[in-house]
mmCIF file of C-alpha atoms in Angstrom:
data_model
loop_
_atom_site.group_PDB
_atom_site.id
_atom_site.type_symbol
_atom_site.label_atom_id
_atom_site.label_comp_id
_atom_site.label_asym_id
_atom_site.label_seq_id
_atom_site.Cartn_x
_atom_site.Cartn_y
_atom_site.Cartn_z
ATOM 1 C CA UNK A 1 -171.939 16.091 -78.091
ATOM 2 C CA UNK A 2 -172.457 19.019 -80.435
ATOM 3 C CA UNK A 3 -168.987 18.457 -81.905
ATOM 4 C CA UNK A 4 -169.809 14.819 -82.773
ATOM 5 C CA UNK A 5 -173.089 15.866 -84.430
ATOM 6 C CA UNK A 6 -171.293 18.532 -86.466
ATOM 7 C CA UNK A 7 -168.596 16.043 -87.517
ATOM 8 C CA UNK A 8 -171.253 13.506 -88.576
ATOM 9 C CA UNK A 9 -173.039 16.197 -90.615
ATOM 10 C CA UNK A 10 -169.801 17.210 -92.393
ATOM 11 C CA UNK A 11 -168.915 13.590 -93.197
ATOM 12 C CA UNK A 12 -172.431 13.011 -94.504
ATOM 13 C CA UNK A 13 -172.154 16.006 -96.847
ATOM 14 C CA UNK A 14 -168.751 14.832 -98.134
ATOM 15 C CA UNK A 15 -170.086 11.338 -98.886
ATOM 16 C CA UNK A 16 -173.132 12.800 -100.639
ATOM 17 C CA UNK A 17 -170.972 15.087 -102.795
ATOM 18 C CA UNK A 18 -168.730 12.169 -103.822
ATOM 19 C CA UNK A 19 -171.765 10.063 -104.734
ATOM 20 C CA UNK A 20 -173.308 12.856 -106.818
ATOM 21 C CA UNK A 21 -170.007 13.481 -108.640
ATOM 22 C CA UNK A 22 -169.606 9.760 -109.376
ATOM 23 C CA UNK A 23 -173.131 9.443 -110.754
ATOM 24 C CA UNK A 24 -172.684 12.578 -112.875
ATOM 25 C CA UNK A 25 -169.409 11.296 -114.369
ATOM 26 C CA UNK A 26 -170.876 7.865 -115.166
ATOM 27 C CA UNK A 27 -174.057 9.299 -116.647
ATOM 28 C CA UNK A 28 -172.153 11.854 -118.714
ATOM 29 C CA UNK A 29 -170.746 9.277 -121.135
ATOM 30 C CA UNK A 30 -174.137 7.588 -121.593
ATOM 31 C CA UNK A 31 -176.191 10.778 -122.101
ATOM 32 C CA UNK A 32 -177.603 11.619 -125.532
ATOM 33 C CA UNK A 33 -175.265 14.610 -125.875
ATOM 34 C CA UNK A 34 -172.477 16.456 -124.077
ATOM 35 C CA UNK A 35 -172.312 20.164 -123.371
ATOM 36 C CA UNK A 36 -168.565 20.273 -124.026
ATOM 37 C CA UNK A 37 -165.700 18.340 -125.620
ATOM 38 C CA UNK A 38 -163.856 15.742 -123.507
ATOM 39 C CA UNK A 39 -160.516 13.988 -123.772
ATOM 40 C CA UNK A 40 -161.025 10.216 -124.047
ATOM 41 C CA UNK A 41 -158.862 7.099 -124.410
ATOM 42 C CA UNK A 42 -159.969 4.450 -126.905
ATOM 43 C CA UNK A 43 -160.383 0.968 -125.440
ATOM 44 C CA UNK A 44 -161.076 -0.554 -128.880
ATOM 45 C CA UNK A 45 -160.170 0.128 -132.507
ATOM 46 C CA UNK A 46 -162.944 2.233 -134.056
ATOM 47 C CA UNK A 47 -163.883 3.135 -137.628
ATOM 48 C CA UNK A 48 -163.814 6.842 -138.477
ATOM 49 C CA UNK A 49 -165.598 8.371 -141.476
ATOM 50 C CA UNK A 50 -164.334 11.654 -142.947
ATOM 51 C CA UNK A 51 -167.440 13.562 -144.050
ATOM 52 C CA UNK A 52 -167.301 16.454 -146.520
ATOM 53 C CA UNK A 53 -169.477 19.218 -145.071
ATOM 54 C CA UNK A 54 -172.061 20.726 -147.399
ATOM 55 C CA UNK A 55 -174.911 23.203 -147.202
ATOM 56 C CA UNK A 56 -177.421 21.854 -146.323
ATOM 57 C CA UNK A 57 -175.587 19.504 -143.941
ATOM 58 C CA UNK A 58 -177.957 16.653 -144.811
ATOM 59 C CA UNK A 59 -176.230 16.336 -148.199
ATOM 60 C CA UNK A 60 -172.768 15.818 -146.675
ATOM 61 C CA UNK A 61 -170.974 12.733 -147.986
ATOM 62 C CA UNK A 62 -168.046 10.462 -146.991
ATOM 63 C CA UNK A 63 -164.689 11.026 -148.689
ATOM 64 C CA UNK A 64 -162.355 8.749 -146.670
ATOM 65 C CA UNK A 65 -162.314 6.013 -144.056
ATOM 66 C CA UNK A 66 -159.822 5.467 -141.213
ATOM 67 C CA UNK A 67 -159.249 3.370 -138.111
ATOM 68 C CA UNK A 68 -158.483 5.039 -134.773
ATOM 69 C CA UNK A 69 -156.375 2.673 -132.695
ATOM 70 C CA UNK A 70 -156.984 1.272 -129.251
ATOM 71 C CA UNK A 71 -155.019 3.229 -126.636
ATOM 72 C CA UNK A 72 -155.117 6.503 -128.627
ATOM 73 C CA UNK A 73 -156.235 9.773 -127.019
ATOM 74 C CA UNK A 74 -158.594 12.210 -128.740
ATOM 75 C CA UNK A 75 -160.915 15.086 -127.964
ATOM 76 C CA UNK A 76 -164.432 13.776 -128.437
ATOM 77 C CA UNK A 77 -167.786 15.476 -128.954
ATOM 78 C CA UNK A 78 -171.163 13.824 -128.431
ATOM 79 C CA UNK A 79 -173.767 15.688 -130.479
ATOM 80 C CA UNK A 80 -177.491 15.305 -130.071
ATOM 81 C CA UNK A 81 -178.154 15.975 -133.764
ATOM 82 C CA UNK A 82 -176.628 15.107 -137.163
ATOM 83 C CA UNK A 83 -173.700 12.961 -135.944
ATOM 84 C CA UNK A 84 -173.493 11.204 -132.574
ATOM 85 C CA UNK A 85 -169.741 10.913 -131.978
ATOM 86 C CA UNK A 86 -167.217 13.355 -133.499
ATOM 87 C CA UNK A 87 -163.445 13.649 -133.048
ATOM 88 C CA UNK A 88 -161.962 17.118 -132.500
ATOM 89 C CA UNK A 89 -158.187 16.654 -132.371
ATOM 90 C CA UNK A 90 -155.051 15.304 -134.037
ATOM 91 C CA UNK A 91 -155.434 13.997 -137.571
ATOM 92 C CA UNK A 92 -159.188 13.775 -136.948
ATOM 93 C CA UNK A 93 -159.663 17.486 -136.286
ATOM 94 C CA UNK A 94 -163.215 18.426 -137.267
ATOM 95 C CA UNK A 95 -163.636 21.863 -138.847
ATOM 96 C CA UNK A 96 -165.722 23.798 -141.327
ATOM 97 C CA UNK A 97 -164.715 21.620 -144.299
ATOM 98 C CA UNK A 98 -164.755 18.126 -142.810
ATOM 99 C CA UNK A 99 -166.313 16.244 -139.895
ATOM 100 C CA UNK A 100 -164.693 13.083 -138.495
ATOM 101 C CA UNK A 101 -167.496 10.803 -137.386
ATOM 102 C CA UNK A 102 -167.059 7.624 -135.327
ATOM 103 C CA UNK A 103 -169.125 4.715 -136.599
ATOM 104 C CA UNK A 104 -170.941 4.023 -133.328
ATOM 105 C CA UNK A 105 -174.565 4.416 -132.267
ATOM 106 C CA UNK A 106 -175.470 7.397 -130.049
ATOM 107 C CA UNK A 107 -175.906 5.234 -126.919
ATOM 108 C CA UNK A 108 -172.816 3.047 -127.385
ATOM 109 C CA UNK A 109 -170.007 4.196 -125.106
ATOM 110 C CA UNK A 110 -168.161 0.896 -124.541
ATOM 111 C CA UNK A 111 -165.262 1.825 -126.865
ATOM 112 C CA UNK A 112 -163.644 4.596 -124.801
ATOM 113 C CA UNK A 113 -162.779 5.767 -121.293
ATOM 114 C CA UNK A 114 -163.178 9.331 -120.135
ATOM 115 C CA UNK A 115 -159.798 11.014 -119.636
ATOM 116 C CA UNK A 116 -156.258 10.128 -120.696
ATOM 117 C CA UNK A 117 -155.141 6.637 -119.650
ATOM 118 C CA UNK A 118 -152.409 4.166 -120.572
ATOM 119 C CA UNK A 119 -153.797 1.001 -122.186
ATOM 120 C CA UNK A 120 -151.484 -1.920 -122.920
ATOM 121 C CA UNK A 121 -151.427 -3.531 -126.360
ATOM 122 C CA UNK A 122 -151.745 -6.894 -124.642
ATOM 123 C CA UNK A 123 -154.135 -8.606 -122.241
ATOM 124 C CA UNK A 124 -153.639 -11.370 -119.701
ATOM 125 C CA UNK A 125 -154.263 -14.844 -121.158
ATOM 126 C CA UNK A 126 -153.974 -17.929 -118.924
ATOM 127 C CA UNK A 127 -150.709 -16.630 -117.462
ATOM 128 C CA UNK A 128 -149.412 -15.442 -120.847
ATOM 129 C CA UNK A 129 -150.093 -12.389 -123.007
ATOM 130 C CA UNK A 130 -152.487 -12.042 -125.926
ATOM 131 C CA UNK A 131 -152.740 -9.243 -128.484
ATOM 132 C CA UNK A 132 -155.355 -6.659 -127.538
ATOM 133 C CA UNK A 133 -156.318 -5.631 -131.076
ATOM 134 C CA UNK A 134 -156.659 -7.193 -134.516
ATOM 135 C CA UNK A 135 -154.079 -5.029 -136.268
ATOM 136 C CA UNK A 136 -151.119 -5.676 -133.946
ATOM 137 C CA UNK A 137 -149.512 -8.750 -135.615
ATOM 138 C CA UNK A 138 -146.779 -9.153 -132.992
ATOM 139 C CA UNK A 139 -147.850 -12.640 -131.921
ATOM 140 C CA UNK A 140 -145.295 -15.462 -131.768
ATOM 141 C CA UNK A 141 -147.637 -18.226 -130.599
ATOM 142 C CA UNK A 142 -150.824 -19.663 -132.107
ATOM 143 C CA UNK A 143 -153.033 -22.758 -132.054
ATOM 144 C CA UNK A 144 -152.673 -25.171 -134.973
ATOM 145 C CA UNK A 145 -156.102 -26.775 -135.485
ATOM 146 C CA UNK A 146 -155.043 -29.707 -137.721
ATOM 147 C CA UNK A 147 -152.447 -30.882 -135.187
ATOM 148 C CA UNK A 148 -154.417 -29.764 -132.094
ATOM 149 C CA UNK A 149 -151.223 -28.204 -130.764
ATOM 150 C CA UNK A 150 -149.872 -24.846 -129.711
ATOM 151 C CA UNK A 151 -147.052 -23.692 -132.019
ATOM 152 C CA UNK A 152 -144.590 -21.153 -130.630
ATOM 153 C CA UNK A 153 -141.199 -19.525 -131.121
ATOM 154 C CA UNK A 154 -140.693 -19.993 -127.374
ATOM 155 C CA UNK A 155 -140.921 -22.678 -124.727
ATOM 156 C CA UNK A 156 -144.120 -22.694 -122.612
ATOM 157 C CA UNK A 157 -142.050 -21.757 -119.558
ATOM 158 C CA UNK A 158 -140.857 -18.497 -121.193
ATOM 159 C CA UNK A 159 -144.020 -16.699 -120.154
ATOM 160 C CA UNK A 160 -142.633 -13.173 -120.404
ATOM 161 C CA UNK A 161 -141.840 -13.654 -124.113
ATOM 162 C CA UNK A 162 -144.916 -15.567 -125.318
ATOM 163 C CA UNK A 163 -147.632 -13.573 -127.133
ATOM 164 C CA UNK A 164 -150.772 -15.323 -128.410
ATOM 165 C CA UNK A 165 -152.497 -13.989 -131.504
ATOM 166 C CA UNK A 166 -155.635 -11.841 -131.186
ATOM 167 C CA UNK A 167 -158.826 -13.871 -130.835
ATOM 168 C CA UNK A 168 -157.211 -17.045 -129.460
ATOM 169 C CA UNK A 169 -159.463 -19.160 -127.261
ATOM 170 C CA UNK A 170 -157.195 -22.149 -126.653
ATOM 171 C CA UNK A 171 -156.403 -23.198 -123.088
ATOM 172 C CA UNK A 172 -152.601 -23.744 -123.302
ATOM 173 C CA UNK A 173 -152.271 -26.514 -120.703
ATOM 174 C CA UNK A 174 -154.879 -28.671 -122.473
ATOM 175 C CA UNK A 175 -152.778 -29.163 -125.625
ATOM 176 C CA UNK A 176 -149.291 -30.205 -126.688
ATOM 177 C CA UNK A 177 -146.927 -27.241 -126.989
ATOM 178 C CA UNK A 178 -144.439 -27.383 -129.887
ATOM 179 C CA UNK A 179 -141.434 -25.082 -129.623
ATOM 180 C CA UNK A 180 -140.005 -24.313 -133.082
ATOM 181 C CA UNK A 181 -136.314 -23.354 -132.948
ATOM 182 C CA UNK A 182 -134.103 -23.543 -136.003
ATOM 183 C CA UNK A 183 -134.391 -27.005 -137.560
ATOM 184 C CA UNK A 184 -135.759 -28.522 -134.376
ATOM 185 C CA UNK A 185 -139.194 -28.937 -132.834
ATOM 186 C CA UNK A 186 -139.369 -29.690 -129.131
ATOM 187 C CA UNK A 187 -142.690 -30.939 -127.752
ATOM 188 C CA UNK A 188 -144.086 -30.331 -124.255
ATOM 189 C CA UNK A 189 -147.075 -31.603 -122.295
ATOM 190 C CA UNK A 190 -148.527 -30.131 -119.123
ATOM 191 C CA UNK A 191 -148.537 -32.842 -116.448
ATOM 192 C CA UNK A 192 -148.889 -32.725 -112.664
ATOM 193 C CA UNK A 193 -148.785 -28.929 -112.560
ATOM 194 C CA UNK A 194 -145.715 -28.415 -114.767
ATOM 195 C CA UNK A 195 -144.565 -28.524 -118.391
ATOM 196 C CA UNK A 196 -142.628 -31.683 -119.294
ATOM 197 C CA UNK A 197 -140.562 -32.224 -122.448
ATOM 198 C CA UNK A 198 -141.925 -35.190 -124.426
ATOM 199 C CA UNK A 199 -140.014 -35.009 -127.716
ATOM 200 C CA UNK A 200 -137.200 -33.321 -129.600
ATOM 201 C CA UNK A 201 -137.307 -33.924 -133.359
ATOM 202 C CA UNK A 202 -135.409 -32.495 -136.296
ATOM 203 C CA UNK A 203 -137.665 -30.847 -138.848
ATOM 204 C CA UNK A 204 -137.309 -32.483 -142.288
ATOM 205 C CA UNK A 205 -135.789 -30.292 -145.021
#
C-alpha cells in the first residue's frame, strides 16, 4: 500500500513539473521581455530595420531595410525598452554600431517559433501545394479571373508537381482546369469524383 502511494506521489510530481515547464515555455515568448537570447525559426517573412546607434540612443536613425525570410533561423532578443524585437546573428548581427530591429509590436509573437525547426516553402492546398510566402515565385498554376478557369503547366492529376501561387483562394474542383502544353490547351472538369478531359484545342499563333 505504501509503495502505491509513493508511486502516485512521484507521478503527480512529474506531471506537475511538465505542466510548469510547458506554461513557462509558452509564456516566455509572450512576455514583455526575455532575460536571454533565444534561437527562433521564422514562420513568416518579416521586415528588419537597420538602425544606426547614436548617443543618446533616442536619436538613432534607420539606414537600411531588409526582409528576413520565412524558415530562417536567427538569435532573437526581446527587450523591454527602446526596441522590442532585435536580431543577434548572421547578417543581422546587432552590435555597438548598428541594431537590427524587427518591425513587430512588443506583444506580437505570431511570426516565429522558439527553437530551430524545418519549415516548408509550401503549404497544403486542397490536395495540392501552394506557395508559403509572397517572394517565392515558383508557382506553375493560377486562377484566371476573366475565364473563371485554373491555368496550369500540369494536368490536375499531377498533384505532386502542381504549385498554386501565394494567396490563391480558388477551390480547384469548382472550376475548369486548362493544361497548357506547347501549342495545345487541354481542358478538364471535375465530375463524379474525378477529373475528366473535356477538350483539346490548338492555341492560335
